[in-house]
mmCIF file with all atom_site columns, C-alpha atoms in Angstrom:
data_model
loop_
_atom_site.group_PDB
_atom_site.id
_atom_site.type_symbol
_atom_site.label_atom_id
_atom_site.label_alt_id
_atom_site.label_comp_id
_atom_site.label_asym_id
_atom_site.label_entity_id
_atom_site.label_seq_id
_atom_site.pdbx_PDB_ins_code
_atom_site.Cartn_x
_atom_site.Cartn_y
_atom_site.Cartn_z
_atom_site.occupancy
_atom_site.B_iso_or_equiv
_atom_site.pdbx_formal_charge
_atom_site.auth_seq_id
_atom_site.auth_comp_id
_atom_site.auth_asym_id
_atom_site.auth_atom_id
_atom_site.pdbx_PDB_model_num
ATOM 1   C CA . MET A 1 1   ? 64.177  22.762 18.952  1.00 0.00 ? 20  MET A CA 1
ATOM 2   C CA . ARG A 1 2   ? 62.565  19.727 17.404  1.00 0.00 ? 21  ARG A CA 1
ATOM 3   C CA . GLY A 1 3   ? 60.092  20.204 14.589  1.00 0.00 ? 22  GLY A CA 1
ATOM 4   C CA . ASP A 1 4   ? 56.898  20.208 16.705  1.00 0.00 ? 23  ASP A CA 1
ATOM 5   C CA . PHE A 1 5   ? 55.050  23.353 17.553  1.00 0.00 ? 24  PHE A CA 1
ATOM 6   C CA . GLY A 1 6   ? 54.001  22.708 21.113  1.00 0.00 ? 25  GLY A CA 1
ATOM 7   C CA . VAL A 1 7   ? 53.841  25.202 23.973  1.00 0.00 ? 26  VAL A CA 1
ATOM 8   C CA . GLY A 1 8   ? 56.760  27.639 23.884  1.00 0.00 ? 27  GLY A CA 1
ATOM 9   C CA . ALA A 1 9   ? 57.751  27.009 20.298  1.00 0.00 ? 28  ALA A CA 1
ATOM 10  C CA . LEU A 1 10  ? 56.305  30.300 19.062  1.00 0.00 ? 29  LEU A CA 1
ATOM 11  C CA . GLY A 1 11  ? 56.954  32.895 21.731  1.00 0.00 ? 30  GLY A CA 1
ATOM 12  C CA . GLY A 1 12  ? 55.237  30.923 24.530  1.00 0.00 ? 31  GLY A CA 1
ATOM 13  C CA . GLU A 1 13  ? 51.911  30.642 22.732  1.00 0.00 ? 32  GLU A CA 1
ATOM 14  C CA . ALA A 1 14  ? 50.465  27.282 21.863  1.00 0.00 ? 33  ALA A CA 1
ATOM 15  C CA . MET A 1 15  ? 49.469  26.656 18.279  1.00 0.00 ? 34  MET A CA 1
ATOM 16  C CA . GLN A 1 16  ? 45.804  25.789 17.970  1.00 0.00 ? 35  GLN A CA 1
ATOM 17  C CA . LYS A 1 17  ? 45.331  22.383 16.398  1.00 0.00 ? 36  LYS A CA 1
ATOM 18  C CA . THR A 1 18  ? 42.621  21.891 13.799  1.00 0.00 ? 37  THR A CA 1
ATOM 19  C CA . TYR A 1 19  ? 40.338  18.897 14.213  1.00 0.00 ? 38  TYR A CA 1
ATOM 20  C CA . LYS A 1 20  ? 38.045  17.747 11.434  1.00 0.00 ? 39  LYS A CA 1
ATOM 21  C CA . THR A 1 21  ? 34.356  17.192 12.071  1.00 0.00 ? 40  THR A CA 1
ATOM 22  C CA . PRO A 1 22  ? 31.916  15.364 9.805   1.00 0.00 ? 41  PRO A CA 1
ATOM 23  C CA . ALA A 1 23  ? 31.004  17.058 6.552   1.00 0.00 ? 42  ALA A CA 1
ATOM 24  C CA . GLY A 1 24  ? 28.404  19.787 6.882   1.00 0.00 ? 43  GLY A CA 1
ATOM 25  C CA . ALA A 1 25  ? 25.227  20.222 4.884   1.00 0.00 ? 44  ALA A CA 1
ATOM 26  C CA . ALA A 1 26  ? 27.162  21.733 1.987   1.00 0.00 ? 45  ALA A CA 1
ATOM 27  C CA . GLY A 1 27  ? 29.421  18.680 1.830   1.00 0.00 ? 46  GLY A CA 1
ATOM 28  C CA . HIS A 1 28  ? 32.563  20.489 3.021   1.00 0.00 ? 47  HIS A CA 1
ATOM 29  C CA . ALA A 1 29  ? 34.577  19.404 6.018   1.00 0.00 ? 48  ALA A CA 1
ATOM 30  C CA . ARG A 1 30  ? 34.421  21.965 8.796   1.00 0.00 ? 49  ARG A CA 1
ATOM 31  C CA . THR A 1 31  ? 37.064  22.485 11.439  1.00 0.00 ? 50  THR A CA 1
ATOM 32  C CA . MET A 1 32  ? 36.501  23.002 15.141  1.00 0.00 ? 51  MET A CA 1
ATOM 33  C CA . ASP A 1 33  ? 37.758  26.573 14.948  1.00 0.00 ? 52  ASP A CA 1
ATOM 34  C CA . THR A 1 34  ? 35.421  27.503 12.077  1.00 0.00 ? 53  THR A CA 1
ATOM 35  C CA . ILE A 1 35  ? 32.145  26.177 13.477  1.00 0.00 ? 54  ILE A CA 1
ATOM 36  C CA . THR A 1 36  ? 29.908  29.104 14.330  1.00 0.00 ? 55  THR A CA 1
ATOM 37  C CA . GLU A 1 37  ? 26.567  27.311 14.526  1.00 0.00 ? 56  GLU A CA 1
ATOM 38  C CA . PRO A 1 38  ? 25.582  23.859 15.736  1.00 0.00 ? 57  PRO A CA 1
ATOM 39  C CA . LEU A 1 39  ? 25.330  21.117 13.143  1.00 0.00 ? 58  LEU A CA 1
ATOM 40  C CA . ARG A 1 40  ? 21.754  20.669 12.023  1.00 0.00 ? 59  ARG A CA 1
ATOM 41  C CA . PRO A 1 41  ? 20.304  17.182 11.757  1.00 0.00 ? 60  PRO A CA 1
ATOM 42  C CA . GLU A 1 42  ? 19.721  15.870 8.275   1.00 0.00 ? 61  GLU A CA 1
ATOM 43  C CA . PRO A 1 43  ? 16.243  16.649 6.897   1.00 0.00 ? 62  PRO A CA 1
ATOM 44  C CA . ILE A 1 44  ? 13.702  13.881 7.317   1.00 0.00 ? 63  ILE A CA 1
ATOM 45  C CA . ARG A 1 45  ? 12.687  12.332 4.019   1.00 0.00 ? 64  ARG A CA 1
ATOM 46  C CA . PHE A 1 46  ? 9.562   10.222 3.568   1.00 0.00 ? 65  PHE A CA 1
ATOM 47  C CA . ASP A 1 47  ? 9.087   7.287  1.228   1.00 0.00 ? 66  ASP A CA 1
ATOM 48  C CA . THR A 1 48  ? 5.341   7.812  1.430   1.00 0.00 ? 67  THR A CA 1
ATOM 49  C CA . LYS A 1 49  ? 2.984   10.650 0.670   1.00 0.00 ? 68  LYS A CA 1
ATOM 50  C CA . ILE A 1 50  ? -0.348  11.845 2.017   1.00 0.00 ? 69  ILE A CA 1
ATOM 51  C CA . ALA A 1 51  ? -2.477  13.638 -0.561  1.00 0.00 ? 70  ALA A CA 1
ATOM 52  C CA . VAL A 1 52  ? -5.914  15.208 -0.392  1.00 0.00 ? 71  VAL A CA 1
ATOM 53  C CA . LEU A 1 53  ? -7.654  15.871 -3.686  1.00 0.00 ? 72  LEU A CA 1
ATOM 54  C CA . LEU A 1 54  ? -10.616 18.272 -3.682  1.00 0.00 ? 73  LEU A CA 1
ATOM 55  C CA . ARG A 1 55  ? -13.058 19.134 -6.412  1.00 0.00 ? 74  ARG A CA 1
ATOM 56  C CA . ALA A 1 56  ? -12.247 22.616 -7.701  1.00 0.00 ? 75  ALA A CA 1
ATOM 57  C CA . ASP A 1 57  ? -15.841 23.891 -7.631  1.00 0.00 ? 76  ASP A CA 1
ATOM 58  C CA . LEU A 1 58  ? -16.294 23.644 -3.840  1.00 0.00 ? 77  LEU A CA 1
ATOM 59  C CA . GLU A 1 59  ? -17.036 26.616 -1.628  1.00 0.00 ? 78  GLU A CA 1
ATOM 60  C CA . PRO A 1 60  ? -14.240 27.480 0.841   1.00 0.00 ? 79  PRO A CA 1
ATOM 61  C CA . TRP A 1 61  ? -16.174 26.093 3.831   1.00 0.00 ? 80  TRP A CA 1
ATOM 62  C CA . GLN A 1 62  ? -16.788 22.856 1.912   1.00 0.00 ? 81  GLN A CA 1
ATOM 63  C CA . ARG A 1 63  ? -13.070 22.492 1.119   1.00 0.00 ? 82  ARG A CA 1
ATOM 64  C CA . LEU A 1 64  ? -12.151 22.879 4.788   1.00 0.00 ? 83  LEU A CA 1
ATOM 65  C CA . ASN A 1 65  ? -14.914 20.560 5.976   1.00 0.00 ? 84  ASN A CA 1
ATOM 66  C CA . ALA A 1 66  ? -14.087 17.835 3.457   1.00 0.00 ? 85  ALA A CA 1
ATOM 67  C CA . THR A 1 67  ? -10.336 18.070 4.118   1.00 0.00 ? 86  THR A CA 1
ATOM 68  C CA . SER A 1 68  ? -10.751 17.707 7.873   1.00 0.00 ? 87  SER A CA 1
ATOM 69  C CA . PHE A 1 69  ? -12.973 14.638 7.501   1.00 0.00 ? 88  PHE A CA 1
ATOM 70  C CA . LEU A 1 70  ? -10.737 13.053 4.850   1.00 0.00 ? 89  LEU A CA 1
ATOM 71  C CA . VAL A 1 71  ? -7.500  13.282 6.821   1.00 0.00 ? 90  VAL A CA 1
ATOM 72  C CA . SER A 1 72  ? -9.182  12.009 9.976   1.00 0.00 ? 91  SER A CA 1
ATOM 73  C CA . GLY A 1 73  ? -9.915  8.802  8.087   1.00 0.00 ? 92  GLY A CA 1
ATOM 74  C CA . LEU A 1 74  ? -6.267  8.204  7.233   1.00 0.00 ? 93  LEU A CA 1
ATOM 75  C CA . GLY A 1 75  ? -5.108  8.813  10.780  1.00 0.00 ? 94  GLY A CA 1
ATOM 76  C CA . THR A 1 76  ? -7.483  6.267  12.267  1.00 0.00 ? 95  THR A CA 1
ATOM 77  C CA . ARG A 1 77  ? -6.432  3.355  10.048  1.00 0.00 ? 96  ARG A CA 1
ATOM 78  C CA . LEU A 1 78  ? -2.747  4.075  9.500   1.00 0.00 ? 97  LEU A CA 1
ATOM 79  C CA . PRO A 1 79  ? -0.995  4.492  12.854  1.00 0.00 ? 98  PRO A CA 1
ATOM 80  C CA . GLU A 1 80  ? 2.380   4.762  11.085  1.00 0.00 ? 99  GLU A CA 1
ATOM 81  C CA . VAL A 1 81  ? 1.422   8.189  9.713   1.00 0.00 ? 100 VAL A CA 1
ATOM 82  C CA . ILE A 1 82  ? 0.911   9.614  13.202  1.00 0.00 ? 101 ILE A CA 1
ATOM 83  C CA . GLY A 1 83  ? 3.849   11.239 14.996  1.00 0.00 ? 102 GLY A CA 1
ATOM 84  C CA . GLU A 1 84  ? 4.565   11.643 18.684  1.00 0.00 ? 103 GLU A CA 1
ATOM 85  C CA . PRO A 1 85  ? 2.501   13.824 21.038  1.00 0.00 ? 104 PRO A CA 1
ATOM 86  C CA . TYR A 1 86  ? 3.467   17.485 21.343  1.00 0.00 ? 105 TYR A CA 1
ATOM 87  C CA . GLU A 1 87  ? 4.349   19.431 24.451  1.00 0.00 ? 106 GLU A CA 1
ATOM 88  C CA . ASP A 1 88  ? 5.005   23.142 24.862  1.00 0.00 ? 107 ASP A CA 1
ATOM 89  C CA . ALA A 1 89  ? 7.765   24.710 26.972  1.00 0.00 ? 108 ALA A CA 1
ATOM 90  C CA . ASP A 1 90  ? 5.460   24.760 29.997  1.00 0.00 ? 109 ASP A CA 1
ATOM 91  C CA . GLY A 1 91  ? 4.842   21.020 29.765  1.00 0.00 ? 110 GLY A CA 1
ATOM 92  C CA . VAL A 1 92  ? 1.266   21.311 28.471  1.00 0.00 ? 111 VAL A CA 1
ATOM 93  C CA . PRO A 1 93  ? 0.576   18.208 26.327  1.00 0.00 ? 112 PRO A CA 1
ATOM 94  C CA . TYR A 1 94  ? -1.081  18.215 22.886  1.00 0.00 ? 113 TYR A CA 1
ATOM 95  C CA . LEU A 1 95  ? -2.338  15.433 20.634  1.00 0.00 ? 114 LEU A CA 1
ATOM 96  C CA . PRO A 1 96  ? -0.037  13.900 18.039  1.00 0.00 ? 115 PRO A CA 1
ATOM 97  C CA . MET A 1 97  ? -0.537  14.832 14.392  1.00 0.00 ? 116 MET A CA 1
ATOM 98  C CA . PHE A 1 98  ? 0.646   13.466 11.076  1.00 0.00 ? 117 PHE A CA 1
ATOM 99  C CA . ARG A 1 99  ? 4.401   12.942 11.022  1.00 0.00 ? 118 ARG A CA 1
ATOM 100 C CA . GLN A 1 100 ? 4.680   14.114 7.432   1.00 0.00 ? 119 GLN A CA 1
ATOM 101 C CA . PRO A 1 101 ? 3.238   16.905 5.288   1.00 0.00 ? 120 PRO A CA 1
ATOM 102 C CA . VAL A 1 102 ? -0.204  16.602 3.723   1.00 0.00 ? 121 VAL A CA 1
ATOM 103 C CA . MET A 1 103 ? -0.286  17.768 0.119   1.00 0.00 ? 122 MET A CA 1
ATOM 104 C CA . VAL A 1 104 ? -3.622  19.305 -0.929  1.00 0.00 ? 123 VAL A CA 1
ATOM 105 C CA . PHE A 1 105 ? -4.647  19.335 -4.593  1.00 0.00 ? 124 PHE A CA 1
ATOM 106 C CA . GLU A 1 106 ? -7.675  20.433 -6.569  1.00 0.00 ? 125 GLU A CA 1
ATOM 107 C CA . ALA A 1 107 ? -9.116  19.051 -9.770  1.00 0.00 ? 126 ALA A CA 1
ATOM 108 C CA . THR A 1 108 ? -12.199 18.795 -11.929 1.00 0.00 ? 127 THR A CA 1
ATOM 109 C CA . LYS A 1 109 ? -14.916 16.267 -11.150 1.00 0.00 ? 128 LYS A CA 1
ATOM 110 C CA . GLU A 1 110 ? -13.598 14.076 -13.983 1.00 0.00 ? 129 GLU A CA 1
ATOM 111 C CA . THR A 1 111 ? -10.016 14.111 -12.683 1.00 0.00 ? 130 THR A CA 1
ATOM 112 C CA . LEU A 1 112 ? -11.270 13.294 -9.197  1.00 0.00 ? 131 LEU A CA 1
ATOM 113 C CA . THR A 1 113 ? -13.242 10.317 -10.560 1.00 0.00 ? 132 THR A CA 1
ATOM 114 C CA . THR A 1 114 ? -10.138 9.105  -12.418 1.00 0.00 ? 133 THR A CA 1
ATOM 115 C CA . ALA A 1 115 ? -8.002  9.537  -9.287  1.00 0.00 ? 134 ALA A CA 1
ATOM 116 C CA . HIS A 1 116 ? -10.513 7.473  -7.303  1.00 0.00 ? 135 HIS A CA 1
ATOM 117 C CA . ALA A 1 117 ? -10.291 4.654  -9.860  1.00 0.00 ? 136 ALA A CA 1
ATOM 118 C CA . ARG A 1 118 ? -6.481  4.796  -9.750  1.00 0.00 ? 137 ARG A CA 1
ATOM 119 C CA . ALA A 1 119 ? -6.456  4.647  -5.943  1.00 0.00 ? 138 ALA A CA 1
ATOM 120 C CA . LEU A 1 120 ? -8.766  1.620  -6.047  1.00 0.00 ? 139 LEU A CA 1
ATOM 121 C CA . SER A 1 121 ? -6.684  -0.160 -8.712  1.00 0.00 ? 140 SER A CA 1
ATOM 122 C CA . ARG A 1 122 ? -3.531  0.352  -6.623  1.00 0.00 ? 141 ARG A CA 1
ATOM 123 C CA . ALA A 1 123 ? -5.309  -0.695 -3.413  1.00 0.00 ? 142 ALA A CA 1
ATOM 124 C CA . LEU A 1 124 ? -4.048  2.432  -1.636  1.00 0.00 ? 143 LEU A CA 1
ATOM 125 C CA . PRO A 1 125 ? -5.507  3.339  1.742   1.00 0.00 ? 144 PRO A CA 1
ATOM 126 C CA . ARG A 1 126 ? -8.101  6.005  1.009   1.00 0.00 ? 145 ARG A CA 1
ATOM 127 C CA . ALA A 1 127 ? -10.905 8.089  2.428   1.00 0.00 ? 146 ALA A CA 1
ATOM 128 C CA . LEU A 1 128 ? -13.662 9.662  0.373   1.00 0.00 ? 147 LEU A CA 1
ATOM 129 C CA . PHE A 1 129 ? -16.098 12.524 0.737   1.00 0.00 ? 148 PHE A CA 1
ATOM 130 C CA . THR A 1 130 ? -19.198 12.751 -1.426  1.00 0.00 ? 149 THR A CA 1
ATOM 131 C CA . SER A 1 131 ? -21.496 15.711 -2.029  1.00 0.00 ? 150 SER A CA 1
ATOM 132 C CA . ASP A 1 132 ? -24.221 13.959 -0.008  1.00 0.00 ? 151 ASP A CA 1
ATOM 133 C CA . LEU A 1 133 ? -22.138 14.307 3.158   1.00 0.00 ? 152 LEU A CA 1
ATOM 134 C CA . PHE A 1 134 ? -22.623 18.076 3.192   1.00 0.00 ? 153 PHE A CA 1
ATOM 135 C CA . SER A 1 135 ? -26.300 17.503 4.043   1.00 0.00 ? 154 SER A CA 1
ATOM 136 C CA . THR A 1 136 ? -25.899 14.884 6.771   1.00 0.00 ? 155 THR A CA 1
ATOM 137 C CA . GLY A 1 137 ? -25.138 15.663 10.365  1.00 0.00 ? 156 GLY A CA 1
ATOM 138 C CA . ASN A 1 138 ? -23.534 12.560 11.849  1.00 0.00 ? 157 ASN A CA 1
ATOM 139 C CA . ASP A 1 139 ? -21.344 9.563  11.152  1.00 0.00 ? 158 ASP A CA 1
ATOM 140 C CA . ARG A 1 140 ? -24.228 7.069  10.897  1.00 0.00 ? 159 ARG A CA 1
ATOM 141 C CA . ASP A 1 141 ? -25.965 9.129  8.208   1.00 0.00 ? 160 ASP A CA 1
ATOM 142 C CA . ASN A 1 142 ? -22.655 9.751  6.412   1.00 0.00 ? 161 ASN A CA 1
ATOM 143 C CA . ARG A 1 143 ? -21.974 6.037  6.126   1.00 0.00 ? 162 ARG A CA 1
ATOM 144 C CA . ALA A 1 144 ? -25.558 5.363  4.978   1.00 0.00 ? 163 ALA A CA 1
ATOM 145 C CA . ALA A 1 145 ? -25.265 8.045  2.272   1.00 0.00 ? 164 ALA A CA 1
ATOM 146 C CA . VAL A 1 146 ? -22.093 6.458  0.866   1.00 0.00 ? 165 VAL A CA 1
ATOM 147 C CA . ARG A 1 147 ? -23.472 2.908  1.127   1.00 0.00 ? 166 ARG A CA 1
ATOM 148 C CA . ALA A 1 148 ? -26.556 3.889  -0.897  1.00 0.00 ? 167 ALA A CA 1
ATOM 149 C CA . VAL A 1 149 ? -24.546 4.748  -4.044  1.00 0.00 ? 168 VAL A CA 1
ATOM 150 C CA . PRO A 1 150 ? -22.645 2.312  -6.319  1.00 0.00 ? 169 PRO A CA 1
ATOM 151 C CA . THR A 1 151 ? -18.899 3.032  -6.669  1.00 0.00 ? 170 THR A CA 1
ATOM 152 C CA . ALA A 1 152 ? -19.135 4.241  -10.263 1.00 0.00 ? 171 ALA A CA 1
ATOM 153 C CA . GLU A 1 153 ? -21.938 6.689  -9.362  1.00 0.00 ? 172 GLU A CA 1
ATOM 154 C CA . LEU A 1 154 ? -20.385 8.325  -6.291  1.00 0.00 ? 173 LEU A CA 1
ATOM 155 C CA . ASP A 1 155 ? -20.518 12.130 -6.540  1.00 0.00 ? 174 ASP A CA 1
ATOM 156 C CA . LEU A 1 156 ? -16.991 12.622 -5.213  1.00 0.00 ? 175 LEU A CA 1
ATOM 157 C CA . VAL A 1 157 ? -15.910 15.988 -3.890  1.00 0.00 ? 176 VAL A CA 1
ATOM 158 C CA . GLY A 1 158 ? -12.819 14.801 -2.025  1.00 0.00 ? 177 GLY A CA 1
ATOM 159 C CA . LEU A 1 159 ? -10.371 11.932 -1.773  1.00 0.00 ? 178 LEU A CA 1
ATOM 160 C CA . ALA A 1 160 ? -7.441  11.334 0.578   1.00 0.00 ? 179 ALA A CA 1
ATOM 161 C CA . VAL A 1 161 ? -4.785  8.718  -0.168  1.00 0.00 ? 180 VAL A CA 1
ATOM 162 C CA . HIS A 1 162 ? -1.607  7.468  1.442   1.00 0.00 ? 181 HIS A CA 1
ATOM 163 C CA . GLY A 1 163 ? 1.070   5.297  -0.073  1.00 0.00 ? 182 GLY A CA 1
ATOM 164 C CA . PRO A 1 164 ? 4.434   5.212  -1.787  1.00 0.00 ? 183 PRO A CA 1
ATOM 165 C CA . LYS A 1 165 ? 5.257   8.601  -3.325  1.00 0.00 ? 184 LYS A CA 1
ATOM 166 C CA . ASN A 1 166 ? 5.252   7.380  -6.916  1.00 0.00 ? 185 ASN A CA 1
ATOM 167 C CA . ALA A 1 167 ? 1.899   5.605  -6.515  1.00 0.00 ? 186 ALA A CA 1
ATOM 168 C CA . VAL A 1 168 ? 0.242   8.652  -4.928  1.00 0.00 ? 187 VAL A CA 1
ATOM 169 C CA . ASP A 1 169 ? 1.729   10.901 -7.619  1.00 0.00 ? 188 ASP A CA 1
ATOM 170 C CA . LYS A 1 170 ? 0.126   8.674  -10.267 1.00 0.00 ? 189 LYS A CA 1
ATOM 171 C CA . VAL A 1 171 ? -3.237  8.833  -8.467  1.00 0.00 ? 190 VAL A CA 1
ATOM 172 C CA . VAL A 1 172 ? -3.298  12.653 -8.381  1.00 0.00 ? 191 VAL A CA 1
ATOM 173 C CA . LYS A 1 173 ? -1.876  13.066 -11.899 1.00 0.00 ? 192 LYS A CA 1
ATOM 174 C CA . GLY A 1 174 ? -3.736  15.849 -13.689 1.00 0.00 ? 193 GLY A CA 1
ATOM 175 C CA . ALA A 1 175 ? -4.563  17.716 -10.471 1.00 0.00 ? 194 ALA A CA 1
ATOM 176 C CA . ARG A 1 176 ? -2.851  20.909 -9.388  1.00 0.00 ? 195 ARG A CA 1
ATOM 177 C CA . MET A 1 177 ? -1.677  22.082 -5.995  1.00 0.00 ? 196 MET A CA 1
ATOM 178 C CA . HIS A 1 178 ? -4.453  23.811 -4.090  1.00 0.00 ? 197 HIS A CA 1
ATOM 179 C CA . PRO A 1 179 ? -4.005  27.585 -4.312  1.00 0.00 ? 198 PRO A CA 1
#
């Protein structure tokens, strides 16, 4: 008998060879005979961040209303933040949504005003929502309400920004995650 362990070398049974596969999520090499679940793709990491900052004194319906309007603004001007369309198992199509999480924060009126100034100074894509917009009923009147007020006098209740993570983090500094 030579030194190999092929068929017949050990009572007619073949030795199972071990083949290495790429390192798993834990960083350890896994063998073909120890894999019990399929390899998961690496998590998707984003270099950018989407953040919505809301004034802390808003009523719940105002928070939801402002958030929905704010994020719609980002999606219309930044096609790179929109993912692919959805489809369920029956083939029913759905609209695409943001391809990355949206972080929602709350802050005082003063922190929101500071965040707005920071977003402007960094030239980040942004959407704003002022208190006047709660009393208008259409896009034309919304735009007129914002246009009527100088930047420094805007009564901000919400701000959405998109940009590099570190820049967005600096904009929302002093705010806390929405409860």
